[in-house]
Coordinates of C-alpha atoms and ligand atoms in Angstrom, one line a residue:
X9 CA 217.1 198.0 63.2
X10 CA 217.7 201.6 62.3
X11 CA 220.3 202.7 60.6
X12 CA 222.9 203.5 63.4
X13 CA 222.9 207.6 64.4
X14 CA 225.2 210.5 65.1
X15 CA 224.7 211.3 68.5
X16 CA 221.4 214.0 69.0
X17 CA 220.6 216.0 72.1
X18 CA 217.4 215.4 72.3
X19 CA 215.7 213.2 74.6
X20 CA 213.6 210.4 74.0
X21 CA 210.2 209.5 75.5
X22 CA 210.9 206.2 77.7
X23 CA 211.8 203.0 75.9
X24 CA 211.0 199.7 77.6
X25 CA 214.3 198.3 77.5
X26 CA 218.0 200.7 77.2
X27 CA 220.5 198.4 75.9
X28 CA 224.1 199.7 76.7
X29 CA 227.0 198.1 74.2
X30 CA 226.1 197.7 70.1
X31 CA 228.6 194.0 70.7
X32 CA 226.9 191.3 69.5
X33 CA 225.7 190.3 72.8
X34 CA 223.5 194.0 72.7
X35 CA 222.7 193.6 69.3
X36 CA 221.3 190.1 69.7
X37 CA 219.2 190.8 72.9
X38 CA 217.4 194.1 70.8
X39 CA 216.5 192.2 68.0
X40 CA 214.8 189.7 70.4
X41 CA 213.1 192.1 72.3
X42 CA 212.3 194.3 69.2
X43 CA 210.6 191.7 67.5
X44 CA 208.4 191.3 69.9
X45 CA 206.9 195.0 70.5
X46 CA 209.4 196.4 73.1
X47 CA 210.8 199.9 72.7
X48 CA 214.4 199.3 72.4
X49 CA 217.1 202.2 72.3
X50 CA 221.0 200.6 71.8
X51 CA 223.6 202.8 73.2
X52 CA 227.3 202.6 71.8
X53 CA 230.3 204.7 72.9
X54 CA 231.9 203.4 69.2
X55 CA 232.1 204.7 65.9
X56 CA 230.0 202.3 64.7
X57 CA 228.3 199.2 65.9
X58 CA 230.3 195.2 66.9
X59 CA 232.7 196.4 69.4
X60 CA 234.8 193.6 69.3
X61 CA 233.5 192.0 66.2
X62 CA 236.1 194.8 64.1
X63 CA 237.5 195.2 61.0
X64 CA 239.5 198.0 60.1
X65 CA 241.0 199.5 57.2
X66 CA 244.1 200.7 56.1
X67 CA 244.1 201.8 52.3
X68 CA 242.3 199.6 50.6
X69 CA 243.9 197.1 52.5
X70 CA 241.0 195.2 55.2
X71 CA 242.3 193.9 58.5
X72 CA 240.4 192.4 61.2
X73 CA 241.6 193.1 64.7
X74 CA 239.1 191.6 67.3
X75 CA 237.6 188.4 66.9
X76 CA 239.7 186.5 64.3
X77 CA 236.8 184.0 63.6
X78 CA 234.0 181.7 65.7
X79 CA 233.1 178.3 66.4
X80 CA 229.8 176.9 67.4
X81 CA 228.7 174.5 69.8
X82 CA 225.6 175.5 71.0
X83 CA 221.9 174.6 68.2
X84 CA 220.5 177.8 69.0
X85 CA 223.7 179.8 67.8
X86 CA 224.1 177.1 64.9
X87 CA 220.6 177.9 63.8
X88 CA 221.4 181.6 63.8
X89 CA 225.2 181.1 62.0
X90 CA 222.9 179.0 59.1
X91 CA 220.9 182.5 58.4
X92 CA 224.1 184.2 58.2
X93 CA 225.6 181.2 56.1
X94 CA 222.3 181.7 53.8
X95 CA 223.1 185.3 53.7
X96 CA 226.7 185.1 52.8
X97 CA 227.8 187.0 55.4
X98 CA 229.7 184.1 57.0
X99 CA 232.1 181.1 55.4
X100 CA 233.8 178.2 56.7
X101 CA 237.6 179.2 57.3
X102 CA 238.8 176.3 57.7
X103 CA 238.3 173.0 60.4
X104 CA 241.9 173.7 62.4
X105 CA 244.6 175.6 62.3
X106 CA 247.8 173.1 62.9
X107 CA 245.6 170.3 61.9
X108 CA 242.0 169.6 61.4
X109 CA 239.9 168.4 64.1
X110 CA 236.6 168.6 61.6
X111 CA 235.3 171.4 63.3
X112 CA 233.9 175.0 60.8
X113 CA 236.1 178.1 62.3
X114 CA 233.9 180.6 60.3
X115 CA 234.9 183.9 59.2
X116 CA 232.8 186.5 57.9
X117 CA 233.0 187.4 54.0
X118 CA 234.1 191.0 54.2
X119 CA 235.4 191.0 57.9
X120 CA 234.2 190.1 61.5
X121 CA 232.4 193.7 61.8
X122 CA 230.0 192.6 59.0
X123 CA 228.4 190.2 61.2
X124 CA 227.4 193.0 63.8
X125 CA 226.2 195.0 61.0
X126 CA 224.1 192.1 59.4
X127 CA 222.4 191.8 63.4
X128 CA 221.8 195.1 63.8
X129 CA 220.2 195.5 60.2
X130 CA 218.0 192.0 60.3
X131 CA 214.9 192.3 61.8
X132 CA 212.3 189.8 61.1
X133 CA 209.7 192.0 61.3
X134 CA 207.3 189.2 59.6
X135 CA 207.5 187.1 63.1
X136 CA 204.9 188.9 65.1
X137 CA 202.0 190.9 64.7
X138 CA 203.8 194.1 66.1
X139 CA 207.5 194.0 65.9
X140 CA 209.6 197.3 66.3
X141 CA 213.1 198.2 65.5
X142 CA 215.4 199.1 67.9
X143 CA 216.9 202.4 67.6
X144 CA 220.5 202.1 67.8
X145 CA 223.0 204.9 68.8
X146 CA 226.5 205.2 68.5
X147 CA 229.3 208.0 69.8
X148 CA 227.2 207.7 73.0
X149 CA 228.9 206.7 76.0
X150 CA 227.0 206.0 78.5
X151 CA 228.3 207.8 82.2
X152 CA 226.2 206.5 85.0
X153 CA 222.9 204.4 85.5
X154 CA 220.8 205.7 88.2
X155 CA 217.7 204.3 89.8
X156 CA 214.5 206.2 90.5
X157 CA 211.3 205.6 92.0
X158 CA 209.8 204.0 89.3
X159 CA 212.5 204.0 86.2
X160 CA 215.8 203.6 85.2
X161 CA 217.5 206.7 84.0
X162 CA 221.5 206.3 81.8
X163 CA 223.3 209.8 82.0
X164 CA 226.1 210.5 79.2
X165 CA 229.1 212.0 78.6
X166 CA 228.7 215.6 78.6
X167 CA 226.8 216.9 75.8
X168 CA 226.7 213.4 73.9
X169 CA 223.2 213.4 75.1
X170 CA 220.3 214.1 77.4
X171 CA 219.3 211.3 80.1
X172 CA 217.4 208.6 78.9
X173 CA 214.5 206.5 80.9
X174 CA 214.5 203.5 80.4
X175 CA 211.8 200.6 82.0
X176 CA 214.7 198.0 82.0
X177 CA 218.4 198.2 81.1
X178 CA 220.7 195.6 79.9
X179 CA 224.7 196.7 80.2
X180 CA 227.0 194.5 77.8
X181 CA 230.1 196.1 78.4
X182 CA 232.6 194.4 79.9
X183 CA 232.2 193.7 83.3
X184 CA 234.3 196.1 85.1
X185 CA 232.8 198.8 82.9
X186 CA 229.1 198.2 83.9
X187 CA 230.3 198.1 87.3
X188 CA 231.7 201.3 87.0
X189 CA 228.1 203.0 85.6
X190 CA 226.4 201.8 88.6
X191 CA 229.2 203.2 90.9
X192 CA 228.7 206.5 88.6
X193 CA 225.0 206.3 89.5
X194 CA 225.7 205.5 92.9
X195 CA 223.4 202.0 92.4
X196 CA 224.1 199.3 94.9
X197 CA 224.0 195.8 93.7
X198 CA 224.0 192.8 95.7
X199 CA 226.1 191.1 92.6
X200 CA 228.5 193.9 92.5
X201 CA 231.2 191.8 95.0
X202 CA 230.9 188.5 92.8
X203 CA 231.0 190.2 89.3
X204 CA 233.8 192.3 90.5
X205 CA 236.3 189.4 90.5
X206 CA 235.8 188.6 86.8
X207 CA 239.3 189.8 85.3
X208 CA 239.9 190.3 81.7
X209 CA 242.7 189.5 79.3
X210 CA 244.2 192.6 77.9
X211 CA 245.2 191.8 74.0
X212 CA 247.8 194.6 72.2
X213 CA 247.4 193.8 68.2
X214 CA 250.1 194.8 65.7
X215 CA 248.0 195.8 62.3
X216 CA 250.5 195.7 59.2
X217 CA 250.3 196.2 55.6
X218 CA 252.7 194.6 53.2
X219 CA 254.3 195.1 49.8
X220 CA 253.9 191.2 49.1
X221 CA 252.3 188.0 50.9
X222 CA 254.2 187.2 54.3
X223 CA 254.0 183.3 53.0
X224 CA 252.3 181.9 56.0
X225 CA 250.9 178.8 56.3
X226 CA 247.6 177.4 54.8
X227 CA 244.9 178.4 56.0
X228 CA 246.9 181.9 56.1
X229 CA 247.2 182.2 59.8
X230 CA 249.0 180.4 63.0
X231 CA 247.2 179.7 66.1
X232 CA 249.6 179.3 69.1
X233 CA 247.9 180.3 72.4
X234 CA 251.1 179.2 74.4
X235 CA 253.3 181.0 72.4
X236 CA 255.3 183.9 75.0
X237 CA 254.9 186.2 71.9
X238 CA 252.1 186.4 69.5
X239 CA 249.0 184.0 69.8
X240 CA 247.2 184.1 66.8
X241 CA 249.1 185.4 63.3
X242 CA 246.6 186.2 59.9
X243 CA 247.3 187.1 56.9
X244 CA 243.9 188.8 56.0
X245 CA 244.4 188.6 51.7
X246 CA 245.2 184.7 52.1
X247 CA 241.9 184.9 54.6
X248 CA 239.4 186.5 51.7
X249 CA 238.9 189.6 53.3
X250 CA 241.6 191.9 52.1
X251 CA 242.6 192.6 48.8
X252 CA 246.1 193.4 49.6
X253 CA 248.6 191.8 52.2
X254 CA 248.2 192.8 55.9
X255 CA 248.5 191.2 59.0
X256 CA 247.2 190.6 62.2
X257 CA 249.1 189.5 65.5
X258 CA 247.7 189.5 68.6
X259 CA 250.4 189.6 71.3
X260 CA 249.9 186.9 74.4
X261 CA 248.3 188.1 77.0
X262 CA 250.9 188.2 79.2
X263 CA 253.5 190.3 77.3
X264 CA 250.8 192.4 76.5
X265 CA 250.1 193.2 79.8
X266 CA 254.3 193.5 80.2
X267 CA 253.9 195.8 77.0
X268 CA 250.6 197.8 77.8
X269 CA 252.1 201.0 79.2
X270 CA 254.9 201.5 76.5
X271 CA 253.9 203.8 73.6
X272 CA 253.6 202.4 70.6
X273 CA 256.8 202.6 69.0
X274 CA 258.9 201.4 71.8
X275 CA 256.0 198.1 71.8
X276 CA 257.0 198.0 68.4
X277 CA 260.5 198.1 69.0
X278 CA 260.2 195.5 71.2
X279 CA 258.5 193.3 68.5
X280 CA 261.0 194.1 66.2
X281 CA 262.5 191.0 65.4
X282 CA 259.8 188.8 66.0
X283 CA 257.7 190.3 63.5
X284 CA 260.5 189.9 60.9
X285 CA 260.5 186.1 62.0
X286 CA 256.9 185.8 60.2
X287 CA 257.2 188.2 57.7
X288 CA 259.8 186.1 55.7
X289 CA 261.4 189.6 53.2
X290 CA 258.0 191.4 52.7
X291 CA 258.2 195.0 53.4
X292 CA 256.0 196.7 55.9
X293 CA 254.1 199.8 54.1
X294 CA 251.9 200.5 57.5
X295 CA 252.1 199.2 61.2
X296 CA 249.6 200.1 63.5
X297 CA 249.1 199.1 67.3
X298 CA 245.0 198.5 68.9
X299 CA 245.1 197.5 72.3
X300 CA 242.3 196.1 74.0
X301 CA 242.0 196.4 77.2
X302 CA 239.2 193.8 78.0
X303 CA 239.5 191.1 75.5
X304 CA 237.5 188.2 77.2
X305 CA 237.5 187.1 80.8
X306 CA 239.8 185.3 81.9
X307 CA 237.2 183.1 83.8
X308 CA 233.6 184.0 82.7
X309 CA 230.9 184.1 85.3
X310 CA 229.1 181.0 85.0
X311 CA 225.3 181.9 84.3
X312 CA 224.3 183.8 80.8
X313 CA 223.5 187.1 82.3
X314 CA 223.2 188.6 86.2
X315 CA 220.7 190.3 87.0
X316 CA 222.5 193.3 88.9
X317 CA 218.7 194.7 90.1
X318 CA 214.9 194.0 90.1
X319 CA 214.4 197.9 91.4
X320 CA 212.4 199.9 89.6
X321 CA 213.0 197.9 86.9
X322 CA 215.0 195.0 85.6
X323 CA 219.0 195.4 85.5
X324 CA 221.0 192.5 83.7
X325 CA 224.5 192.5 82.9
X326 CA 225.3 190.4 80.4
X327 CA 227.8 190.1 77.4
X328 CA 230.9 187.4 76.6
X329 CA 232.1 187.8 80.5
X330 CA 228.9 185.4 81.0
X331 CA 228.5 181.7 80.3
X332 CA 230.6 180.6 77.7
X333 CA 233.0 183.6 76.8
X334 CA 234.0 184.4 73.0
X335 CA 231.4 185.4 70.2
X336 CA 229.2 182.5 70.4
X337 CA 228.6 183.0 73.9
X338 CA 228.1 186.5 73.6
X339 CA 225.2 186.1 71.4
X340 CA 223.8 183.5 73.7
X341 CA 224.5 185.6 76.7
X342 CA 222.4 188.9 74.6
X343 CA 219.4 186.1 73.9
X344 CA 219.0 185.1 77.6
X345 CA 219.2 188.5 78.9
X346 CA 216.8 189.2 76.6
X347 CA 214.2 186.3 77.2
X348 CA 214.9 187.0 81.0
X349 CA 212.9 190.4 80.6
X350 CA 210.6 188.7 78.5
X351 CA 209.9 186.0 80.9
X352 CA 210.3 187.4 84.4
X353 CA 210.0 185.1 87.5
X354 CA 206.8 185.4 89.0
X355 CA 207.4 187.3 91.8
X356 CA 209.3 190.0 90.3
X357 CA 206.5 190.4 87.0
X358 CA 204.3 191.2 89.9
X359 CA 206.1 193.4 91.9
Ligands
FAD248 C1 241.9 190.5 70.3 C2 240.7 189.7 70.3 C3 240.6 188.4 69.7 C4 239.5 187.7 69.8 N1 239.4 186.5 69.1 C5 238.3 185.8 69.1 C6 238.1 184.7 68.3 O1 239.0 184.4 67.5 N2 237.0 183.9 68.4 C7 235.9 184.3 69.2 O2 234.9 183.6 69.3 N3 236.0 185.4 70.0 C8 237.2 186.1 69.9 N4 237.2 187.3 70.7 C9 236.2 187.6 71.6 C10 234.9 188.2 70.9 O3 235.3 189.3 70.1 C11 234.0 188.7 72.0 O4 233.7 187.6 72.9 C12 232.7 189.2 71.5 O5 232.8 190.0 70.4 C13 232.1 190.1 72.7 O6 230.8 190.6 72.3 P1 230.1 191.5 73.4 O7 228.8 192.0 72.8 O8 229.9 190.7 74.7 O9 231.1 192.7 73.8 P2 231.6 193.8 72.9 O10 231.8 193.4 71.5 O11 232.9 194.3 73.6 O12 230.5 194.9 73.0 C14 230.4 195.8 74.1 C15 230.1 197.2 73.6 O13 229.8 198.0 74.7 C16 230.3 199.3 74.4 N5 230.5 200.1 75.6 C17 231.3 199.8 76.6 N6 231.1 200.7 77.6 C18 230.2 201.6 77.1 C19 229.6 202.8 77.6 N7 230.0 203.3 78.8 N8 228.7 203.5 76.9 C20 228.3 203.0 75.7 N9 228.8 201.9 75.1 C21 229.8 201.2 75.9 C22 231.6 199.0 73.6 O14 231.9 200.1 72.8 C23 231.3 197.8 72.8 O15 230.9 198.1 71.5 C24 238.4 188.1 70.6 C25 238.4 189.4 71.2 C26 239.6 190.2 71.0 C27 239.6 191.5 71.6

C-alpha cells in the first residue's frame, strides 16, 4: 500500500471502496480488495496507521500500550501469522503466562505497531493480473457518512479534507463511533438498535521507564484478568522490544472506569503504591497515562461484519466488536467485510 500521507485538501475522484479505521481489521480488508483491482482509499484519524496495534516511545526506551500480544485459533489467520513469522515481524512470546498451556502468544519483533505497518506495506501485487494499492490516509478523521442517490459520500473534520465518494464504505471504528458518523450523516440503519448495545471496556495504561529491570517474572510480564488493579503487567526490555526498562500496566477495567475522569496525576496517585508493589526498588525516570476508551467489547456482536446498508452502495461495519473480538478477530472481521463486497448476495449485486 502507499506510504501513509499528511492529510491533503484535495479531492479524490471516486474510489470503489472508502475504508474508515487504518486498525488491522481496515488494513486487512484493503489489502484484500486492493489486490484484486478495487480502488481503495483508508482513512485514519491517527498519527500513523494500527490503532490499537501501538507502540510508543519514550527515549529510546519502546513500550507497547494496546495489544500486549495475540493468539491464533482460526487457519486462515494462522496462515497469515506464518507470512509474518517468515518475515520476522512476529515471534513466539511464550505458551502461558502463570503456566504453559502449549499454546504461541506471539509478539511482534519491534512492537505490536510493526504488524500494522507490515499489512499496510504488503501487497502481493504478483496475485492478480491487476492489483492496486490502497491509498492510505492518516490525520483524517472522518465526521459523517452520508448517502446519495447513487454514492456514498465521508465528510471530515473541518479543513482535514474535502468529501470523498466512495461506491462502498467499510467503518472499523469501534462501534459506537461508526454509529455516530451515520447519526453525523443523518443515515438510518436498520442495525443501528442491535449494534447500539455492544459496550466497550475502557482500559487506562500506566507507561513507565525505569533506571533498572523491575525483576518480574519469566516471561517478563503477569497476566491476571481478575486482579481489582492491574490486569496484565510487561516489562518491554525482558519482552525484546525495548532496549531499556519500561513498563506497561493496564488497569482492570473496572477501576479504570472508577479512575477515567481523574487527571492523570491524581490516577497516578491513586496507583501509587501498587505500582511500587511491582516495581521491587527500580526508579521511575518517566510515567505516562493512555487511556482507551474502547478497548474491546465487552460482548462482540456475533457475525464478522454488519452490513449497516445496501443503499446506494454497500455499508459494513466491521472491526474487533465483530465475531471473535481481540486482534485475530479483527483481521478476520476486515477479510469478511472485505470478501462480502466482493461477493455480494444475488439480489443486492443486481440491484
Ligand atoms: C489496552 C488494550 C490491550 C489489548 N490487549 C490485547 C491482547 O493482548 N491481545 C489481543 O489479541 N488483543 C488485545 N487488544 C485488542 C486489540 O488491540 C484489538 O482487538 C485490535 O487491535 C482491534 O483492531 P481494529 O482494526 O478492529 O480496531 P482499531 O485498531 O481500533 O482500528 C480502528 C481505527 O479507526 C480509527 N478511527 C476511529 N474513528 C475514526 C474516524 N472518525 N475517522 C477516521 N479514523 C477513525 C482509529 O484511529 C483506529 O486506528 C487490546 C486492546 C487494548 C486497547
Amino acid at each position: 500500500m502507499s506510504a501513509p500521507t499528511e492529510p491533503d485538501h484535495s479531492q479524490s475522484d471516486p474510489v470503489d471502496c472508502l475504508i474508515i479505521g487504518a486498525g488491522l481489521a481496515g488494513l486487512t480488508a484493503a489489502r484484500s480488495l486492493a489486490v484484486v483491482g478495487r480502488s481503495v482509499l483508508v482513512v485514519d484519524k491517527g498519527r500513523g496507521v494500527g490503532g490499537r496495534l501501538a507502540t510508543r516511545r519514550i527515549g529510546r526506551a519502546v513500550l507497547d500500550h494496546g495489544a500486549q500480544f495475540f493468539t491464533v485459533r482460526t487457519p486462515i489467520f494462522q496462515s497469515e501469522v506464518d507470512g509474518w513469522l517468515e518475515a520476522g515481524i512476529v515471534t513466539p512470546w511464550c505458551y502461558g503466562f502463570d503456566r504453559g498451556d502449549g499454546h504461541p502468544r506471539y509478539r511482534a519483533v519491534e512492537g505490536m505497531n510493526a504488524i500494522a505497518k507490515y499489512v499496510a506495506e504488503h501487497v502481493d501485487l504478483d496475485s492478480t493480473d491487476n492489483p492496486r494499492r490502497p491509498r492510505i490516509m492518516t490525520r483524517v478523521k472522518a465526521n459523517a457518512i452520508i448517502g446519495g442517490p447513487d454514492h456514498w459520500t465521508v465528510a471530515y473534520e473541518a479543513g482535514a479534507r474535502e468529501p470523498d465518494e466512495a461506491g462502498a464504505i467499510i467503518s472499523t471504528a469501534p462501534i459506537p463511533q461508526s454509529l455516530a458518523l451515520l447519526r453525523a450523516g443523518a443515515t438510518s440503519s436498520t442495525m443501528a438498535d442491535t449494534l447500539q448495545s455492544v459496550r466497550y471496556h475502557r482500559v487506562i495504561a500506566v507507561l513507565a521507564t525505569l533506571d533498572r529491570s523491575p525483576g518480574l517474572p519469566s516471561p517478563g510480564a503477569i497476566q491476571q484478568p481478575t486482579d481489582p488493579t492491574f490486569t496484565f503487567i510487561a516489562d518491554n526490555e525482558a519482552k525484546g522490544i525495548s532496549p531499556e526498562p519500561a513498563v506497561t500496566f493496564h488497569l482492570s477495567p473496572s477501576l479504570s472506569a472508577r479512575l477515567w475522569d481523574e487527571e492523570d496525576p491524581a490516577v497516578l496517585a491513586h496507583l501509587h503504591e501498587e505500582l511500587r508493589r511491582y516495581l521491587d526498588d527500580a526508579v521511575v525516570t518517566t510515567i505516562q497515562v493512555k487511556r482507551w476508551r474502547y478497548s474491546g467489547p465487552v460482548t462482540p456482536f456475533p457475525e464478522r461484519y454488519a452490513v449497516a446498508s445496501t443503499h446506494p452502495g454497500t455499508l459494513l461495519f466491521a472491526g474487533d466488536g465483530f465475531g471473535d473480538s481481540k486482534v485475530e478477530g479483527a483481521f478476520l472481521s476486515g477479510l469478511a467485510a472485505a470478501e462480502r463486497l466482493l461477493n455480494p448476495p444475488a439480489a443486492e449485486a443486481v440491484a
